PDB file of C-alpha atoms in Angstrom:
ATOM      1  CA  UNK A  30     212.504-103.445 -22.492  1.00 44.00           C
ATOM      2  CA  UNK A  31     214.703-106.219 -23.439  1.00 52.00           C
ATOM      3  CA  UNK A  32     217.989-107.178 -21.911  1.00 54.00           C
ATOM      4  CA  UNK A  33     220.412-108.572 -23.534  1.00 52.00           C
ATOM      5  CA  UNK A  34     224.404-109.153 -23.607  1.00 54.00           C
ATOM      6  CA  UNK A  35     226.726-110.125 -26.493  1.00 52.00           C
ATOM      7  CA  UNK A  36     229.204-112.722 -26.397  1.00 52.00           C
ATOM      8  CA  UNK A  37     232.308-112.611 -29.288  1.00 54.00           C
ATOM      9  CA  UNK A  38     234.868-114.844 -30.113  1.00 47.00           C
ATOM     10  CA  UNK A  39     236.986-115.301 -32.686  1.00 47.00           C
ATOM     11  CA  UNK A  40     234.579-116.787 -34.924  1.00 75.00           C
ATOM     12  CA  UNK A  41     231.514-117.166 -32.847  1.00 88.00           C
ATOM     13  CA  UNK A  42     228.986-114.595 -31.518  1.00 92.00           C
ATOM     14  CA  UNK A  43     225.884-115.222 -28.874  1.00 93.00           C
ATOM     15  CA  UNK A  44     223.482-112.921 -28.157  1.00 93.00           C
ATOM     16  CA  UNK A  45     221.111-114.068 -25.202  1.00 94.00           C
ATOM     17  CA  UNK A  46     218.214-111.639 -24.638  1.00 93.00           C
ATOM     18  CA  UNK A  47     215.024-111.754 -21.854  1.00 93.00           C
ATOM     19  CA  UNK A  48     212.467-109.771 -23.177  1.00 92.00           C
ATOM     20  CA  UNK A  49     210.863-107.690 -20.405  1.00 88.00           C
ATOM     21  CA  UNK A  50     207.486-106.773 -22.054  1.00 85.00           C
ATOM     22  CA  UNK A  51     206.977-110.664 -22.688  1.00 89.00           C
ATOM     23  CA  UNK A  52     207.519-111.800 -19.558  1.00 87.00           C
ATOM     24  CA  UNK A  53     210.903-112.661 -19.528  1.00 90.00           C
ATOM     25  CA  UNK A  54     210.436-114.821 -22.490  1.00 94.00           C
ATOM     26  CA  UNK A  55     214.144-115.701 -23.462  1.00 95.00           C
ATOM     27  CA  UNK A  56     215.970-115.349 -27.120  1.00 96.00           C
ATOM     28  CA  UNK A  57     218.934-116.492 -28.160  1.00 96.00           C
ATOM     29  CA  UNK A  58     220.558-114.852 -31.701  1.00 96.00           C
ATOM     30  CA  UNK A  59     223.684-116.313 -32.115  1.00 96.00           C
ATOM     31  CA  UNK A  60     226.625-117.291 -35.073  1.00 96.00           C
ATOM     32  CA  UNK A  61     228.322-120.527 -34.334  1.00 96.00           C
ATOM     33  CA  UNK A  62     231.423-122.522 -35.995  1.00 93.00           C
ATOM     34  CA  UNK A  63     232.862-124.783 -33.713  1.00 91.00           C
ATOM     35  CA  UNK A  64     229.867-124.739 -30.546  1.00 94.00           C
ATOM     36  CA  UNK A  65     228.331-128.151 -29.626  1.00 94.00           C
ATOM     37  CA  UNK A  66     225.375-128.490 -27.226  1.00 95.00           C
ATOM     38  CA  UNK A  67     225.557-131.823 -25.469  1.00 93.00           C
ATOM     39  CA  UNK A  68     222.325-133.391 -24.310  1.00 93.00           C
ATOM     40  CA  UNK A  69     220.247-131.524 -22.234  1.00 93.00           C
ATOM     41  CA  UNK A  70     216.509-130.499 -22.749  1.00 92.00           C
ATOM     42  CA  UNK A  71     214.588-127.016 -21.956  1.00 92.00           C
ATOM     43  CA  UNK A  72     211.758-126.124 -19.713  1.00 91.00           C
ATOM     44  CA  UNK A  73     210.507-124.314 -22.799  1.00 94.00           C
ATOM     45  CA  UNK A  74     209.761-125.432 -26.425  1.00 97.00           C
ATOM     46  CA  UNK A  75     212.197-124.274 -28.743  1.00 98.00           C
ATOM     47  CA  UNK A  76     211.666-121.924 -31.857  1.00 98.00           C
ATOM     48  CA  UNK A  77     214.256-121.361 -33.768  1.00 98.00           C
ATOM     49  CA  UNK A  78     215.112-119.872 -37.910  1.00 98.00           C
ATOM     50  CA  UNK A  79     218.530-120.841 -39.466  1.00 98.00           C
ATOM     51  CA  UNK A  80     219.979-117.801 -40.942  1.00 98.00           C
ATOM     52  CA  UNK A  81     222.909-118.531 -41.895  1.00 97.00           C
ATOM     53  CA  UNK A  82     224.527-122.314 -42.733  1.00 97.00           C
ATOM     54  CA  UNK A  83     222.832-125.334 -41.469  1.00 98.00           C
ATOM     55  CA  UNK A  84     222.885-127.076 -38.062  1.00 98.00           C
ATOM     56  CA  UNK A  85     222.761-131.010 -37.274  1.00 97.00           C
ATOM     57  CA  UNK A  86     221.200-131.751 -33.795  1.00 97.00           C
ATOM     58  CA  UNK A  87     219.010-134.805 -32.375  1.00 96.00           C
ATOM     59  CA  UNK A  88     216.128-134.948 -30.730  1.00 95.00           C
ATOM     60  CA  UNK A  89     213.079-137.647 -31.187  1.00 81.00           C
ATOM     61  CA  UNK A  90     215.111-140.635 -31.418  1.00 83.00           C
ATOM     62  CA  UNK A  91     217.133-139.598 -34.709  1.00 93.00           C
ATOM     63  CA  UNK A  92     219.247-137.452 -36.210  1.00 96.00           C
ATOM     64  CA  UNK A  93     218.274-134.059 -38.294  1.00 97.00           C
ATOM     65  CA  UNK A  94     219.645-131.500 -40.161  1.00 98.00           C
ATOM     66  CA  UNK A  95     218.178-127.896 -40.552  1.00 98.00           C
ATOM     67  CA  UNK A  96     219.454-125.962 -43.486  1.00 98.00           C
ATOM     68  CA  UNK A  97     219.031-122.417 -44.434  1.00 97.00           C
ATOM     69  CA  UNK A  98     215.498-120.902 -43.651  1.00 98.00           C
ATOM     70  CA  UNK A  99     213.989-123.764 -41.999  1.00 98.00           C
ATOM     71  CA  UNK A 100     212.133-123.715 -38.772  1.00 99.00           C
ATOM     72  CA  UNK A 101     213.857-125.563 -35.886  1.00 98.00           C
ATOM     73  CA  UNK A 102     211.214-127.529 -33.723  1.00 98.00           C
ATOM     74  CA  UNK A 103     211.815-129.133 -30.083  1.00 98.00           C
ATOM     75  CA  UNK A 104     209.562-129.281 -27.753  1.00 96.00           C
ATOM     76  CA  UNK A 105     209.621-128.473 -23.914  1.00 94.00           C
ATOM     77  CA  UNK A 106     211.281-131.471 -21.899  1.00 91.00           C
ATOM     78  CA  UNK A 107     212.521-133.059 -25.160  1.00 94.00           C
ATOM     79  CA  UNK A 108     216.213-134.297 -25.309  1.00 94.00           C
ATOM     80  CA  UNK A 109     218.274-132.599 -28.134  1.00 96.00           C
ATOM     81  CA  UNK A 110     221.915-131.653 -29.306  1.00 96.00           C
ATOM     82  CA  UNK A 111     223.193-129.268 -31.359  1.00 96.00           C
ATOM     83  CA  UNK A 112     226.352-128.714 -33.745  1.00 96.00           C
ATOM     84  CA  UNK A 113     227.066-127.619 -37.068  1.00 97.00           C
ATOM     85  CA  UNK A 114     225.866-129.560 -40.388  1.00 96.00           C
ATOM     86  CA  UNK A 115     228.813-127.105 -42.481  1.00 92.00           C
ATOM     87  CA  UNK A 116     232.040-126.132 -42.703  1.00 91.00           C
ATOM     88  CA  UNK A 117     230.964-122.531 -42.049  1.00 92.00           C
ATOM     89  CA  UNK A 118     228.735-123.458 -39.134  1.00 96.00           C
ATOM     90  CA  UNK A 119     225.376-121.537 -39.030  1.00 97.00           C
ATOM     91  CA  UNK A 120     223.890-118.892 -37.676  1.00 98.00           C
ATOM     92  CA  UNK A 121     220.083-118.685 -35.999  1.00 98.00           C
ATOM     93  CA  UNK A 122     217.784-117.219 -33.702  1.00 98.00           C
ATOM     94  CA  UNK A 123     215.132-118.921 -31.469  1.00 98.00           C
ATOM     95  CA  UNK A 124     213.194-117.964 -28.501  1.00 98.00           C
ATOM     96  CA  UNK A 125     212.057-120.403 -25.402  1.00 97.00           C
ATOM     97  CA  UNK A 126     208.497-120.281 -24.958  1.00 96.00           C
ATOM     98  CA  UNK A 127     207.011-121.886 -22.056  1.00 95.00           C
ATOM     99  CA  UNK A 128     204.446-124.397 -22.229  1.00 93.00           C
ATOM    100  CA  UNK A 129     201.527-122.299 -20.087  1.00 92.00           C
ATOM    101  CA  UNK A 130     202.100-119.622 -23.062  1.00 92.00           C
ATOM    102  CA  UNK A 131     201.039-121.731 -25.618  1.00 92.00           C
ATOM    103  CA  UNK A 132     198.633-122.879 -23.826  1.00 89.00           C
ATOM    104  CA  UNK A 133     197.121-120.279 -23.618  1.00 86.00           C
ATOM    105  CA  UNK A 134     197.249-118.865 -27.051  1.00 85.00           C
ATOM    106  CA  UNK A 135     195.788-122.255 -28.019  1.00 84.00           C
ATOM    107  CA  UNK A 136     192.545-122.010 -26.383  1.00 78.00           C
ATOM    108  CA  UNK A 137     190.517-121.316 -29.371  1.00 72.00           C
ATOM    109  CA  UNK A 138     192.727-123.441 -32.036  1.00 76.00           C
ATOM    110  CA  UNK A 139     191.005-126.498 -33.049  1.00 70.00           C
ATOM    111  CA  UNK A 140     194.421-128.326 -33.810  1.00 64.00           C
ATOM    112  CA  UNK A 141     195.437-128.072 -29.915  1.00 64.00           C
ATOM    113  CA  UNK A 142     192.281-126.884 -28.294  1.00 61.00           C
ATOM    114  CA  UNK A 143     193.959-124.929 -25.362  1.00 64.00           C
ATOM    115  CA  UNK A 144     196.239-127.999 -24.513  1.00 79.00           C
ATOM    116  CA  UNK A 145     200.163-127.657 -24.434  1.00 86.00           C
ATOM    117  CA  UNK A 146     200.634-128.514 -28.194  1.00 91.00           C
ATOM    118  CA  UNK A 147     203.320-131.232 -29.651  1.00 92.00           C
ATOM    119  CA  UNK A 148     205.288-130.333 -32.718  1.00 96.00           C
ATOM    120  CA  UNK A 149     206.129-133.740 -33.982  1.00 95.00           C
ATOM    121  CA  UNK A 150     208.514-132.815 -36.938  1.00 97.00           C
ATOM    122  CA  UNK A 151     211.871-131.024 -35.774  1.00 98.00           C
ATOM    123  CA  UNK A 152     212.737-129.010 -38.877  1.00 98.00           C
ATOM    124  CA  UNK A 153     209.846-127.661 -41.297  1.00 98.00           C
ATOM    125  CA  UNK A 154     209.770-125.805 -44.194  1.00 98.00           C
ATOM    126  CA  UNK A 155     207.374-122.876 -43.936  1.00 98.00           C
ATOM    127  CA  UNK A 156     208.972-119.860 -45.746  1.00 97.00           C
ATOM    128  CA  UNK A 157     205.701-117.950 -44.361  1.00 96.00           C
ATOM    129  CA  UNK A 158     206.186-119.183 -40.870  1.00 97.00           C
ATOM    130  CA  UNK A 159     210.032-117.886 -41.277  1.00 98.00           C
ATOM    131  CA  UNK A 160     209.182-115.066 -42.372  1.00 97.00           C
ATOM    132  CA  UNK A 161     206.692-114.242 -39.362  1.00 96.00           C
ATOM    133  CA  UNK A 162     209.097-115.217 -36.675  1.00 97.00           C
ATOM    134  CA  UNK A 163     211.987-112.999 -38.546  1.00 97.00           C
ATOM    135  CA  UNK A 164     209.766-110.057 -37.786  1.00 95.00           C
ATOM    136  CA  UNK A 165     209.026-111.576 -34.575  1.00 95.00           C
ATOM    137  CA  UNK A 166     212.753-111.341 -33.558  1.00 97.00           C
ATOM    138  CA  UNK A 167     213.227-108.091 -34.600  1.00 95.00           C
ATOM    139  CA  UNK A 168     210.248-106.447 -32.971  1.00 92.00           C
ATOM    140  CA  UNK A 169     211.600-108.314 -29.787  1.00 93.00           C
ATOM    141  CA  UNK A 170     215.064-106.480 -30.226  1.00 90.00           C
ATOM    142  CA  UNK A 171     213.785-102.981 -31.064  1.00 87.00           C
ATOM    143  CA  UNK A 172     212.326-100.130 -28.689  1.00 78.00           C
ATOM    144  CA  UNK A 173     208.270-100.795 -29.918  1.00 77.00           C
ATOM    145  CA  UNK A 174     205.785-101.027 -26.998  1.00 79.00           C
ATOM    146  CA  UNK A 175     204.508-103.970 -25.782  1.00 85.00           C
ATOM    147  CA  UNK A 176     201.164-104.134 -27.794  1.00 87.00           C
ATOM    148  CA  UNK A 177     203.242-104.368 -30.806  1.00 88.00           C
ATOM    149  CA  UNK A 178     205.850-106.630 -29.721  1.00 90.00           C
ATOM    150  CA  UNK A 179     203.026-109.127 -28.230  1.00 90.00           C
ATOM    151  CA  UNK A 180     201.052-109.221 -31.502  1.00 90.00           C
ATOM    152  CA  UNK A 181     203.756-110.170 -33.725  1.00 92.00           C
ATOM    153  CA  UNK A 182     205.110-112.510 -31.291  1.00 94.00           C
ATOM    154  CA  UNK A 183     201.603-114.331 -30.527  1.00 93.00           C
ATOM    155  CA  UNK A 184     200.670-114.067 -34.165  1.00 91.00           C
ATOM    156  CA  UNK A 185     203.965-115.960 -34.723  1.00 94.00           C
ATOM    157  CA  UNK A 186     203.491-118.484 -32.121  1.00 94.00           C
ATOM    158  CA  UNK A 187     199.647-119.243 -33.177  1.00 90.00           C
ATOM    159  CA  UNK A 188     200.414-119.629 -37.182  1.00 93.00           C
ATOM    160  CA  UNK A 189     203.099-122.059 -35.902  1.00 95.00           C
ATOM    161  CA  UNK A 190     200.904-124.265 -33.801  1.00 93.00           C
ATOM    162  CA  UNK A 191     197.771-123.738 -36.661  1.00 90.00           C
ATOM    163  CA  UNK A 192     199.949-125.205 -39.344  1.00 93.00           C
ATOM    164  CA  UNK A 193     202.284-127.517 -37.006  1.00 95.00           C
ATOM    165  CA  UNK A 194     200.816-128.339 -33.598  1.00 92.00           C
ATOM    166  CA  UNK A 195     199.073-131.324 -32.381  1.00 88.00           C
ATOM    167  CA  UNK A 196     197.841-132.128 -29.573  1.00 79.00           C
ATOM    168  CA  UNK A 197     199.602-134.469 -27.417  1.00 67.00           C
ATOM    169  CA  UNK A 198     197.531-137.685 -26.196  1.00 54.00           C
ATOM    170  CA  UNK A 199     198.907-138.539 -22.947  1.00 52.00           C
ATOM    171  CA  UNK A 200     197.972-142.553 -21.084  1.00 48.00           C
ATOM    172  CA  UNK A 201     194.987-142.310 -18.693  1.00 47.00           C
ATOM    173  CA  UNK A 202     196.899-144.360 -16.542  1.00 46.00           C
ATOM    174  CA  UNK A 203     200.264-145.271 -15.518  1.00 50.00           C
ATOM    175  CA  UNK A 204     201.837-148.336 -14.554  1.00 63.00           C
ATOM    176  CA  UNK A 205     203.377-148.900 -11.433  1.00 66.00           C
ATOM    177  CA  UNK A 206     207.101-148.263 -12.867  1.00 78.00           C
ATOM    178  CA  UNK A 207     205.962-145.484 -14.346  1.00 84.00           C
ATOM    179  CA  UNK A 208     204.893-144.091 -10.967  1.00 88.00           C
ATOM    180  CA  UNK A 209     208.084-145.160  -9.475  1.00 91.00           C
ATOM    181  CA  UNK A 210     209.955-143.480 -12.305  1.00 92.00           C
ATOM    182  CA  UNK A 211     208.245-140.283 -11.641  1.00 92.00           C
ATOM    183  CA  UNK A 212     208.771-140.375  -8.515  1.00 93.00           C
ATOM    184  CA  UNK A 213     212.773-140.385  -8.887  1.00 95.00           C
ATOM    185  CA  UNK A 214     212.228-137.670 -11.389  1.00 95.00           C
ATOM    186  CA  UNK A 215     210.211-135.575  -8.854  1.00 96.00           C
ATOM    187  CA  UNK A 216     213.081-135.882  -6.223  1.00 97.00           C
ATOM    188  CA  UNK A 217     215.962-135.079  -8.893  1.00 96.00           C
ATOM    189  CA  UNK A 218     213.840-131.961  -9.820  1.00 96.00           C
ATOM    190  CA  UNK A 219     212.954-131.076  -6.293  1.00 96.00           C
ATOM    191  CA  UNK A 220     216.874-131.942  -4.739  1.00 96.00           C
ATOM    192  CA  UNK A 221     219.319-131.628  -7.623  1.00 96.00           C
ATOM    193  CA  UNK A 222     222.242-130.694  -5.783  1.00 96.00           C
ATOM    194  CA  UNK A 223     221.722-133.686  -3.984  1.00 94.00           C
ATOM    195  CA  UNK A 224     224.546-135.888  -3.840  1.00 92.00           C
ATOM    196  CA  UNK A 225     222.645-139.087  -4.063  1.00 92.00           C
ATOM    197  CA  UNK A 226     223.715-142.493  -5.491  1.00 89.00           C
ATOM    198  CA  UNK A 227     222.017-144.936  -8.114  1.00 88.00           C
ATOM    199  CA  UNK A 228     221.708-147.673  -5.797  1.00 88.00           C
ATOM    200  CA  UNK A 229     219.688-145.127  -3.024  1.00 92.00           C
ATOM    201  CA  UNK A 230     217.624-143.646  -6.007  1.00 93.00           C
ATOM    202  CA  UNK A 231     216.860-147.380  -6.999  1.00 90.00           C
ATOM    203  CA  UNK A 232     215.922-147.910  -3.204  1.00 91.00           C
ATOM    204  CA  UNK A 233     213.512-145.147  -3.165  1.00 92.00           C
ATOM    205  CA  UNK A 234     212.055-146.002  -6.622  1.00 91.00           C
ATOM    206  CA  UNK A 235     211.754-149.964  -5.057  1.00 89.00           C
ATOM    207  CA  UNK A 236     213.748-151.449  -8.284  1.00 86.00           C
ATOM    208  CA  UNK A 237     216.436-152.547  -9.259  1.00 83.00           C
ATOM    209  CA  UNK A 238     219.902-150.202 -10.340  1.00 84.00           C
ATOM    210  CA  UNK A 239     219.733-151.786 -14.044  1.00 81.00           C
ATOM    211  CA  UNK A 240     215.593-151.685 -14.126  1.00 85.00           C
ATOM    212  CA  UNK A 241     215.985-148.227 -12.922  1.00 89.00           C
ATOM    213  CA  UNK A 242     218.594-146.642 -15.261  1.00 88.00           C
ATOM    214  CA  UNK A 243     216.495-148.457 -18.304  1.00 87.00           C
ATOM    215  CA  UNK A 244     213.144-147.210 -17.512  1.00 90.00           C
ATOM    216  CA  UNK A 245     214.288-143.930 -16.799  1.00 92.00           C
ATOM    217  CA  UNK A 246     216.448-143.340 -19.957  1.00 90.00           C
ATOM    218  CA  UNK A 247     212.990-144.667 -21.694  1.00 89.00           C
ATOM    219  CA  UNK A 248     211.313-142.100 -19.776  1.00 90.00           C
ATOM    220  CA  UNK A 249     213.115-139.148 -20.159  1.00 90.00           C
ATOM    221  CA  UNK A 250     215.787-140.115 -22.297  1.00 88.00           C
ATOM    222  CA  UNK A 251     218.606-139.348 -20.169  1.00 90.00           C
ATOM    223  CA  UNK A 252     220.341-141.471 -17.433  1.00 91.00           C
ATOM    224  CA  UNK A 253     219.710-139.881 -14.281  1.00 93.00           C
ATOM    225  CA  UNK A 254     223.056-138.717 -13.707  1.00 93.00           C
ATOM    226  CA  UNK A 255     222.634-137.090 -16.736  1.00 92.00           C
ATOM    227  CA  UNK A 256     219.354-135.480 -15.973  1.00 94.00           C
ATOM    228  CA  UNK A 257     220.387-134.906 -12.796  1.00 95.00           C
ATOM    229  CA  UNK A 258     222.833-131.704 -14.211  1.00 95.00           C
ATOM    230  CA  UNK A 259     220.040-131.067 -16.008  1.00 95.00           C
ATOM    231  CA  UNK A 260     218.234-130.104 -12.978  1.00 96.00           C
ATOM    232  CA  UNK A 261     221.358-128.621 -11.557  1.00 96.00           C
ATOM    233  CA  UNK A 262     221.414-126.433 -14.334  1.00 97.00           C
ATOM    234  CA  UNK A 263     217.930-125.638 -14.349  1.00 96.00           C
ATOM    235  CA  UNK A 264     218.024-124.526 -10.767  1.00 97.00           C
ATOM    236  CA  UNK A 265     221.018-122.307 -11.620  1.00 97.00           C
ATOM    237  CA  UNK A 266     219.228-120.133 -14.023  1.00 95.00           C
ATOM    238  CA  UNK A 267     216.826-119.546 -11.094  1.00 95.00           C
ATOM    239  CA  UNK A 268     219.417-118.503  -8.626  1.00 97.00           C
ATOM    240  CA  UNK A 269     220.681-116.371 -10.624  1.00 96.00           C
ATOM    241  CA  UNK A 270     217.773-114.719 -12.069  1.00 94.00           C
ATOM    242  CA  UNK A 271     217.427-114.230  -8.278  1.00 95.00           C
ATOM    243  CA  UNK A 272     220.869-112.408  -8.137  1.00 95.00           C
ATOM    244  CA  UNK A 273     222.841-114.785  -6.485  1.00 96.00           C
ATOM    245  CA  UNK A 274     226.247-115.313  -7.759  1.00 96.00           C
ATOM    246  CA  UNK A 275     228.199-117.589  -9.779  1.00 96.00           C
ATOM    247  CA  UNK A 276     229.986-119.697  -7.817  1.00 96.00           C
ATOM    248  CA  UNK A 277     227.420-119.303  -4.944  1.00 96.00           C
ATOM    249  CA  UNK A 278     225.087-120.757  -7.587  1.00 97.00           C
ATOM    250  CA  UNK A 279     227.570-123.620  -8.792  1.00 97.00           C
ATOM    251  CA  UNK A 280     228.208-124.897  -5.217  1.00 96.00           C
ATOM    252  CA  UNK A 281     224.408-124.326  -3.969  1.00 97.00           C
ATOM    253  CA  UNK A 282     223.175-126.429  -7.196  1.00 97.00           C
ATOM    254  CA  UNK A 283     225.469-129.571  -6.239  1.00 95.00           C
ATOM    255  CA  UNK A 284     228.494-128.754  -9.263  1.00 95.00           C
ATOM    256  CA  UNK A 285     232.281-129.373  -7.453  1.00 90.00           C
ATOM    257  CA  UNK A 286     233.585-125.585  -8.830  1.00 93.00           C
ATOM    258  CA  UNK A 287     232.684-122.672 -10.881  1.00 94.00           C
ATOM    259  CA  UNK A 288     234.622-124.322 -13.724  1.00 94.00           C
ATOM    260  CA  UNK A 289     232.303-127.609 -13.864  1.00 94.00           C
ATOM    261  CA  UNK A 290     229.051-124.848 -13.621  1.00 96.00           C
ATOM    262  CA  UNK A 291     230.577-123.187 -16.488  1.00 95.00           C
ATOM    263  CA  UNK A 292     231.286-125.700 -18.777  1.00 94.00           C
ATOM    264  CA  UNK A 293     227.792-127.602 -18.289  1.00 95.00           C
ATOM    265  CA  UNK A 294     225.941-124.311 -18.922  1.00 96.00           C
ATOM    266  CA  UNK A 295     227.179-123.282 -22.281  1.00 94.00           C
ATOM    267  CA  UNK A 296     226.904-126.703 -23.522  1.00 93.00           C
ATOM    268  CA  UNK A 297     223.196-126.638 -22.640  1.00 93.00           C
ATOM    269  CA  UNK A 298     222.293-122.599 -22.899  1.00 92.00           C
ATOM    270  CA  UNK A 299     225.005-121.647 -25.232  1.00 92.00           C
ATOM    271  CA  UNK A 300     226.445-119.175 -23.063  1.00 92.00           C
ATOM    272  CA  UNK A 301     228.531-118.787 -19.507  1.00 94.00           C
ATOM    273  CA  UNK A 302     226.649-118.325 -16.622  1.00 96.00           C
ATOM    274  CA  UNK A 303     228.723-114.449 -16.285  1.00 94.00           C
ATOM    275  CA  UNK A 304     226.798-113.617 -19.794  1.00 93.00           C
ATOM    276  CA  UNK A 305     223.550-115.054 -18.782  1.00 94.00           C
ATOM    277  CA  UNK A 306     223.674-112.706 -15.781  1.00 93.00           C
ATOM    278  CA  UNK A 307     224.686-109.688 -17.672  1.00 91.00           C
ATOM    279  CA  UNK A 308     221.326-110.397 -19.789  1.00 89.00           C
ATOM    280  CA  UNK A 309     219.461-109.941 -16.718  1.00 86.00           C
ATOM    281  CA  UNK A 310     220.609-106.669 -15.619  1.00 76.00           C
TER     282      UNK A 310
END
């Protein structure tokens, strides 16, 4: 079963939805005129259809625009924004896979060979590909069982990485600032209501403040403060998933009030942390 919850406004609607039968895979349908989504990045890739409009967003190192019935690319980890590219904004749906998914619908592709893939264009135009994941998002919204549901959505999934995937080639070895980079990154993830300064994360990292902030906006392509409410936020949706509340989640993740919690959320997720919990139930 999926669970969803609506969110109207005056010109804007969101409709966040976990899908049940695919493991809690998350979907977002939504109409937006005046939303922006700041910089933030996903544990999931991003899959998304414009509908409706167009939408202007960044993500590998430039900006892009998406117009009507193109295929929204970002993969999982990568930086991105999001706003409208019209006067009428634009409306969209796109679901969060997670990268252990693909993986493992890869395994007998060629193009990715059972590897995480890497989508290196962020909009594409494959009217076919649309087409699929418009059926996709329906079958994920209606009462079908799960066999049905699955094979649309995998089918989906594996023409996208056939026709758009590659596989990502990742350095055999690192050097020593990446290792110390990593390392900060680790702790951020692990401790992210942590209230830590720049010159202690450049002491555990063993480099210097400015060495530290450059190498890790190279890295990750956020400043760690920046990433750091990242992390907060990504620890949030855990709690509550786990049914803690609101402001219990907005103090235990390290934000100063349920206010600050609020307004970081929908600027990343697109909606308040009240509607992402009434998906849930």
């Amino acid at each position: 079963m999926a669970e969803s919850v609506s969110r109207k406004g005056r010109q804007e609607q969101a409709n966040f939805m976990h899908v049940d039968d695919l493991g809690g895979l998350e979907v977002l349908q939504a109409t937006y005129r005046r939303q922006t989504f700041s910089r933030h990045s996903h544990e999931g890739f991003c899959v998304g259809v414009i509908d409706e409009g167009a939408q202007r967003f960044y993500r590998t190192g430039g900006e892009h625009v998406a117009p009507l019935g193109s295929v929204i690319l970002v993969n999982a980890d990568d930086i991105h924004t999001g706003s409208s590219a019209s006067e009428d904004g634009w409306s969209y749906q796109a679901m969060y896979p997670k990268p252990e998914l693909l993986a493992f619908l890869s395994r007998d592709l060629k193009t990715v060979a059972g590897a995480t893939p890497y989508f290196p264009n962020p909009v594409v135009q494959d009217a076919g590909l649309a087409g699929q994941l418009r059926l996709a998002f329906g079958m994920m919204r209606s009462n079908e069982n799960r066999l049905v549901k699955e094979t649309l959505v995998f089918s989906a999934l594996t023409w996208l990485m056939l026709r758009h995937g590659k596989s990502r080639i990742e350095p055999a070895t690192q050097s020593k600032a990446q290792s110390q980079i990593a390392r900060i990154k680790a702790f951020l993830d692990d401790f992210p209501e942590a209230n830590i300064s720049l010159l202690e994360l450049a002491e555990k990292a063993g480099l210097s403040p400015y060495y530290l902030l450059r190498q890790f906006q190279q890295a990750t392509g956020l400043p760690p403060h920046a990433y750091q409410i990242q992390a907060r936020l990504r620890k949030g949706r855990q709690l509550l998933k786990a049914g803690n509340g609101v402001l219990e989640t907005a103090l235990a993740c390290g934000f100063h009030d349920q206010s600050h919690f609020h307004r970081h959320f929908r600027k990343s997720i697109g909606v308040t942390p009240g509607d992402y919990v009434k998906s849930l139930r």
